[in-house]
Amino acid sequence: MPHATVRDIAREAAVSVATVSRALNGHSNVRPEVRELIESVAAKLGYVPHAAARHLSSAKSGMIGVVVPDLHGEFFSELLRGMDREASERGLYCMMMVMHGDAQRGVAALHAMRGRVDGLVVMAPQVSADDLLAHLPRGMPAVLVNCAPGHSGRTELRIDNGAGAAALVEHLIATGRRRLVHISGPAGNIDADERLRGAQEACARAGLPLRVMAGDFKEPSGAAAAAMLIEEDADVDAIFAANDMMAIGAMMTLKRAGIVVPDRIAICGFDDIPLTRLITPSLTSASIDIASFGASAVARLVKAIAGDDDGGVEQRVPIVMVRESTGPALRGRHDQTLSANYEKPEQSGTGELP
C-alpha cells in the first residue's frame, strides 16, 4: 500500500491507533503477540514512519546545527565528514551554515537556526567570546569547537594549538635547524594566534629567533611567503606553516625553484590532512585526527541534548607525525642561495595546488 499510515495498520490488525503507535515506538506496555501482529502488518503494508510526525511528538526536530568558518581545503571536509558520520549513526541530520570569514555572518547563523535545531556545534574562531555568548540561543544545548575561551558553563572542545606548535618547532630544532620562519594564519583567529605563540615560546626557550610571515590558511599565501624568501635570498633552513595547505604551497614553490626539501629547507604544517601523506616529500604535521574530532563534537552535543553532559572543556593534544619533509639538514649545503634556479610562478589566484 503506498503511503500506509498507522490508521491503515490499526484497521488491518483490528487494534486501536494508540496501540499501533505504542508498539511501533517501542513502548513496553504492549503484549508481545500484539506487537508481533502489528509489526507483521506494518511490514506487509510497507509502512514507513513519518519522521516529522515522530519528531513532533517528541518535541525534537532530529536536526543539529553546525556553524563553521569556511569550507576551503581538506580540514573542513574531514571535520564535516566526522560530524555527519556520527550524526547519521545516531539517526540525526545536520543543518550547516558557513561564515566565510565574516564574524557577523556567524552571529546571523545562530539566530537563523533558533527553533529549527535541537542543538548547535559552533566553530567560530574569529568571533569574540562576548559576542558568541551574547548570541547563542538561551537554553539551547551547544558545543563550542575551538572558539575563543570564556564561555562559562558551555561544553567546549579545544585543540591545544600552543603545545602542538611548540612540539613541531622543537622537532625542527632537533634536526639541526636554527634559522626558522613561521607562516602564520589570519590575525585574530584563535587557532592562528595560539600556534604563533607556541612557536615563539619554543624558539625563545632554545634561544633562537623566529621570523613571522603573514598568511591566511590558504595555499597561495604559503606559496607567496616562500617566493618572498627566495627573492630575498633569505638565510632560512626551516619553515613551520600554521596549517598544511600553506606548508604545501611553500613546498611546491621551493621545489619549482630547485631547492631540495628537506636537504636545504625543512617544512612542516599543522592539522595532518590526508594530502600530507600523498605528496612527495610527505609532509610532517601535527595530527588531531580531524574526523574523530568532529565526531566527538557531535557525540558531546547528543549528550548535552539529553541533559547528560556537565559542560567543561575537553582538550585534544596534537601528535607530531614525522615524515620526509623534515629530515636532517644536509651538511655543507648552508652556503647555497635560495635564488638558485628560481623562476617566479605566475599568480593564478585560483587557490589550486601547483
PDB file of N, CA, C and O in Angstrom, residues 215 233 249 316:
ATOM      1  N   GLY A 215      50.113  34.893   6.716  1.00  0.00           N
ATOM      2  CA  GLY A 215      49.390  34.004   5.810  1.00  0.00           C
ATOM      3  C   GLY A 215      47.912  34.047   6.124  1.00  0.00           C
ATOM      4  O   GLY A 215      47.472  34.797   7.003  1.00  0.00           O
ATOM      5  N   ASP A 233      66.694  36.036  -1.044  1.00  0.00           N
ATOM      6  CA  ASP A 233      67.841  35.168  -0.769  1.00  0.00           C
ATOM      7  C   ASP A 233      68.031  35.025   0.741  1.00  0.00           C
ATOM      8  O   ASP A 233      69.125  35.160   1.294  1.00  0.00           O
ATOM      9  N   GLY A 249      51.829  24.805  -0.177  1.00  0.00           N
ATOM     10  CA  GLY A 249      52.081  25.889  -1.115  1.00  0.00           C
ATOM     11  C   GLY A 249      53.539  26.316  -1.092  1.00  0.00           C
ATOM     12  O   GLY A 249      54.159  26.537  -2.146  1.00  0.00           O
ATOM     13  N   ARG A 316      42.248  18.390  23.176  1.00  0.00           N
ATOM     14  CA  ARG A 316      42.971  17.356  22.435  1.00  0.00           C
ATOM     15  C   ARG A 316      44.381  17.857  22.128  1.00  0.00           C
ATOM     16  O   ARG A 316      44.559  18.908  21.516  1.00  0.00           O
TER      17      ARG A 316
END
